[in-house]
């Protein structure tokens, strides 16, 4: 399952994590790994159920609090999410993943200055943590600094060209700069390299349709 997860074959990884739990429902590492995968796929109700069950069973693992914080963030329970992640960061102040999770909470709450500090700190700790740097760009984008956002999106795409969300926001930034043809190209690439992203984020097709119509391809739009 870990091999498939690392190679970004998420469906297969999920299948094997579930198989491991079918064989041993108390296999905590498989439950934790499955919960993390579900959180990445924004299936937070099931992830939260797995994690809260582990807490009720008395599991002592700092990652439990970290991933519960992410689950609470996704359901909009920001105060509880912050309480959980701060406990973790107090124990592990130099763990980039936990700092990144806290940044996501602040970002969703629109506390962009605080979010930027956490994303930048996570990236400083680990310059290969491209998700953290991407969110430095996302934060700049939300604050209206499109030039900085574009620079960062280009950087992360150099390393991870098959991420649908990276290409989508690259397209958004290009569109705001009036570079419509380039934006359209990024929107097309987003669903080509990551078909699941288009299924989960139909807004990309709205942006693409509007651009096609604007560029004179009304039928396609």
PDB file of N, CA and C in Angstrom, residues 39-40 42 69-70 73-74 78 81-82 85 96-112 114-116 118-119 122 129 131-132 134-136 138-139 163 165:
ATOM      1  N   UNK A  39      -8.036  12.184   4.012  1.00  0.00           N
ATOM      2  CA  UNK A  39      -7.964  13.627   4.201  1.00  0.00           C
ATOM      3  C   UNK A  39      -7.453  14.325   2.951  1.00  0.00           C
ATOM      4  N   UNK A  40      -6.456  13.731   2.305  1.00  0.00           N
ATOM      5  CA  UNK A  40      -5.921  14.319   1.082  1.00  0.00           C
ATOM      6  C   UNK A  40      -6.967  14.321  -0.029  1.00  0.00           C
ATOM      7  N   UNK A  42     -10.096  14.756   0.602  1.00  0.00           N
ATOM      8  CA  UNK A  42     -11.185  15.569   1.161  1.00  0.00           C
ATOM      9  C   UNK A  42     -12.390  14.731   1.572  1.00  0.00           C
ATOM     10  N   UNK A  69      -6.693  17.418  13.474  1.00  0.00           N
ATOM     11  CA  UNK A  69      -6.725  18.861  13.223  1.00  0.00           C
ATOM     12  C   UNK A  69      -7.087  19.142  11.773  1.00  0.00           C
ATOM     13  N   UNK A  70      -6.520  18.353  10.859  1.00  0.00           N
ATOM     14  CA  UNK A  70      -6.824  18.550   9.443  1.00  0.00           C
ATOM     15  C   UNK A  70      -8.274  18.193   9.143  1.00  0.00           C
ATOM     16  N   UNK A  73     -10.372  21.011  10.355  1.00  0.00           N
ATOM     17  CA  UNK A  73     -10.245  22.132   9.410  1.00  0.00           C
ATOM     18  C   UNK A  73     -11.190  21.947   8.233  1.00  0.00           C
ATOM     19  N   UNK A  74     -11.217  20.739   7.686  1.00  0.00           N
ATOM     20  CA  UNK A  74     -12.018  20.496   6.496  1.00  0.00           C
ATOM     21  C   UNK A  74     -13.512  20.594   6.767  1.00  0.00           C
ATOM     22  N   UNK A  78     -12.615  25.365  13.074  1.00  0.00           N
ATOM     23  CA  UNK A  78     -11.262  25.907  13.116  1.00  0.00           C
ATOM     24  C   UNK A  78     -10.691  26.015  14.528  1.00  0.00           C
ATOM     25  N   UNK A  81      -9.570  22.672  15.546  1.00  0.00           N
ATOM     26  CA  UNK A  81      -8.407  22.295  14.729  1.00  0.00           C
ATOM     27  C   UNK A  81      -7.138  22.949  15.269  1.00  0.00           C
ATOM     28  N   UNK A  82      -7.205  24.236  15.590  1.00  0.00           N
ATOM     29  CA  UNK A  82      -6.042  24.950  16.119  1.00  0.00           C
ATOM     30  C   UNK A  82      -5.605  24.366  17.458  1.00  0.00           C
ATOM     31  N   UNK A  85      -3.693  21.061  16.693  1.00  0.00           N
ATOM     32  CA  UNK A  85      -2.387  21.160  16.040  1.00  0.00           C
ATOM     33  C   UNK A  85      -1.370  21.891  16.900  1.00  0.00           C
ATOM     34  N   UNK A  96       7.831  20.055   9.635  1.00  0.00           N
ATOM     35  CA  UNK A  96       7.237  20.880   8.584  1.00  0.00           C
ATOM     36  C   UNK A  96       5.793  20.488   8.270  1.00  0.00           C
ATOM     37  N   UNK A  97       5.476  19.201   8.372  1.00  0.00           N
ATOM     38  CA  UNK A  97       4.113  18.777   8.043  1.00  0.00           C
ATOM     39  C   UNK A  97       3.099  19.370   9.018  1.00  0.00           C
ATOM     40  N   UNK A  98       3.416  19.355  10.301  1.00  0.00           N
ATOM     41  CA  UNK A  98       2.487  19.870  11.293  1.00  0.00           C
ATOM     42  C   UNK A  98       2.338  21.390  11.178  1.00  0.00           C
ATOM     43  N   UNK A  99       3.432  22.068  10.872  1.00  0.00           N
ATOM     44  CA  UNK A  99       3.366  23.523  10.679  1.00  0.00           C
ATOM     45  C   UNK A  99       2.529  23.855   9.441  1.00  0.00           C
ATOM     46  N   UNK A 100       2.683  23.040   8.402  1.00  0.00           N
ATOM     47  CA  UNK A 100       1.891  23.214   7.184  1.00  0.00           C
ATOM     48  C   UNK A 100       0.401  23.028   7.476  1.00  0.00           C
ATOM     49  N   UNK A 101       0.056  22.010   8.263  1.00  0.00           N
ATOM     50  CA  UNK A 101      -1.354  21.783   8.609  1.00  0.00           C
ATOM     51  C   UNK A 101      -1.924  23.003   9.324  1.00  0.00           C
ATOM     52  N   UNK A 102      -1.147  23.578  10.250  1.00  0.00           N
ATOM     53  CA  UNK A 102      -1.632  24.779  10.930  1.00  0.00           C
ATOM     54  C   UNK A 102      -1.796  25.937   9.946  1.00  0.00           C
ATOM     55  N   UNK A 103      -0.876  26.040   8.990  1.00  0.00           N
ATOM     56  CA  UNK A 103      -1.014  27.073   7.968  1.00  0.00           C
ATOM     57  C   UNK A 103      -2.296  26.923   7.174  1.00  0.00           C
ATOM     58  N   UNK A 104      -2.671  25.673   6.867  1.00  0.00           N
ATOM     59  CA  UNK A 104      -3.907  25.448   6.124  1.00  0.00           C
ATOM     60  C   UNK A 104      -5.129  25.897   6.928  1.00  0.00           C
ATOM     61  N   UNK A 105      -5.078  25.695   8.232  1.00  0.00           N
ATOM     62  CA  UNK A 105      -6.192  26.139   9.077  1.00  0.00           C
ATOM     63  C   UNK A 105      -6.320  27.659   9.012  1.00  0.00           C
ATOM     64  N   UNK A 106      -5.196  28.354   9.187  1.00  0.00           N
ATOM     65  CA  UNK A 106      -5.220  29.821   9.120  1.00  0.00           C
ATOM     66  C   UNK A 106      -5.632  30.300   7.726  1.00  0.00           C
ATOM     67  N   UNK A 107      -5.178  29.599   6.687  1.00  0.00           N
ATOM     68  CA  UNK A 107      -5.520  29.979   5.312  1.00  0.00           C
ATOM     69  C   UNK A 107      -7.028  29.875   5.098  1.00  0.00           C
ATOM     70  N   UNK A 108      -7.613  28.748   5.511  1.00  0.00           N
ATOM     71  CA  UNK A 108      -9.056  28.570   5.324  1.00  0.00           C
ATOM     72  C   UNK A 108      -9.854  29.588   6.126  1.00  0.00           C
ATOM     73  N   UNK A 109      -9.259  30.054   7.207  1.00  0.00           N
ATOM     74  CA  UNK A 109      -9.913  31.056   8.059  1.00  0.00           C
ATOM     75  C   UNK A 109      -9.664  32.474   7.527  1.00  0.00           C
ATOM     76  N   UNK A 110      -8.897  32.569   6.448  1.00  0.00           N
ATOM     77  CA  UNK A 110      -8.543  33.833   5.809  1.00  0.00           C
ATOM     78  C   UNK A 110      -7.639  34.696   6.679  1.00  0.00           C
ATOM     79  N   UNK A 111      -6.891  34.059   7.579  1.00  0.00           N
ATOM     80  CA  UNK A 111      -5.835  34.751   8.331  1.00  0.00           C
ATOM     81  C   UNK A 111      -4.546  34.624   7.518  1.00  0.00           C
ATOM     82  N   UNK A 112      -4.466  35.382   6.432  1.00  0.00           N
ATOM     83  CA  UNK A 112      -3.422  35.139   5.444  1.00  0.00           C
ATOM     84  C   UNK A 112      -2.018  35.474   5.944  1.00  0.00           C
ATOM     85  N   UNK A 114      -0.822  35.170   8.980  1.00  0.00           N
ATOM     86  CA  UNK A 114      -0.387  34.069   9.849  1.00  0.00           C
ATOM     87  C   UNK A 114      -0.143  32.813   9.034  1.00  0.00           C
ATOM     88  N   UNK A 115      -1.010  32.557   8.071  1.00  0.00           N
ATOM     89  CA  UNK A 115      -0.836  31.386   7.202  1.00  0.00           C
ATOM     90  C   UNK A 115       0.481  31.473   6.444  1.00  0.00           C
ATOM     91  N   UNK A 116       0.790  32.643   5.912  1.00  0.00           N
ATOM     92  CA  UNK A 116       2.032  32.825   5.148  1.00  0.00           C
ATOM     93  C   UNK A 116       3.253  32.495   5.999  1.00  0.00           C
ATOM     94  N   UNK A 118       3.439  30.386   8.494  1.00  0.00           N
ATOM     95  CA  UNK A 118       3.544  28.942   8.679  1.00  0.00           C
ATOM     96  C   UNK A 118       3.996  28.239   7.399  1.00  0.00           C
ATOM     97  N   UNK A 119       3.439  28.617   6.258  1.00  0.00           N
ATOM     98  CA  UNK A 119       3.843  27.980   4.998  1.00  0.00           C
ATOM     99  C   UNK A 119       5.318  28.258   4.695  1.00  0.00           C
ATOM    100  N   UNK A 122       7.469  26.173   7.061  1.00  0.00           N
ATOM    101  CA  UNK A 122       7.495  24.768   6.671  1.00  0.00           C
ATOM    102  C   UNK A 122       8.427  24.553   5.480  1.00  0.00           C
ATOM    103  N   UNK A 129       9.465  20.456   0.231  1.00  0.00           N
ATOM    104  CA  UNK A 129       8.059  20.354   0.599  1.00  0.00           C
ATOM    105  C   UNK A 129       7.269  21.282  -0.327  1.00  0.00           C
ATOM    106  N   UNK A 131       4.211  21.259  -1.461  1.00  0.00           N
ATOM    107  CA  UNK A 131       2.860  21.687  -1.078  1.00  0.00           C
ATOM    108  C   UNK A 131       2.907  22.958  -0.238  1.00  0.00           C
ATOM    109  N   UNK A 132       3.885  23.033   0.662  1.00  0.00           N
ATOM    110  CA  UNK A 132       4.010  24.234   1.492  1.00  0.00           C
ATOM    111  C   UNK A 132       4.340  25.451   0.629  1.00  0.00           C
ATOM    112  N   UNK A 134       3.735  25.811  -2.577  1.00  0.00           N
ATOM    113  CA  UNK A 134       2.558  26.109  -3.386  1.00  0.00           C
ATOM    114  C   UNK A 134       1.589  26.989  -2.605  1.00  0.00           C
ATOM    115  N   UNK A 135       1.432  26.715  -1.311  1.00  0.00           N
ATOM    116  CA  UNK A 135       0.512  27.523  -0.514  1.00  0.00           C
ATOM    117  C   UNK A 135       1.088  28.886  -0.152  1.00  0.00           C
ATOM    118  N   UNK A 136       2.395  29.046  -0.203  1.00  0.00           N
ATOM    119  CA  UNK A 136       2.955  30.394  -0.158  1.00  0.00           C
ATOM    120  C   UNK A 136       2.422  31.168  -1.368  1.00  0.00           C
ATOM    121  N   UNK A 138      -0.338  30.368  -3.111  1.00  0.00           N
ATOM    122  CA  UNK A 138      -1.793  30.530  -2.969  1.00  0.00           C
ATOM    123  C   UNK A 138      -2.124  31.717  -2.081  1.00  0.00           C
ATOM    124  N   UNK A 139      -1.345  31.887  -1.014  1.00  0.00           N
ATOM    125  CA  UNK A 139      -1.592  32.998  -0.106  1.00  0.00           C
ATOM    126  C   UNK A 139      -1.304  34.326  -0.803  1.00  0.00           C
ATOM    127  N   UNK A 163       0.351  17.791 -11.090  1.00  0.00           N
ATOM    128  CA  UNK A 163      -0.588  18.144 -10.036  1.00  0.00           C
ATOM    129  C   UNK A 163      -1.673  19.065 -10.602  1.00  0.00           C
ATOM    130  N   UNK A 165      -4.108  20.703  -9.142  1.00  0.00           N
ATOM    131  CA  UNK A 165      -4.334  21.970  -8.436  1.00  0.00           C
ATOM    132  C   UNK A 165      -3.242  22.984  -8.724  1.00  0.00           C
TER     133      UNK A 165
END
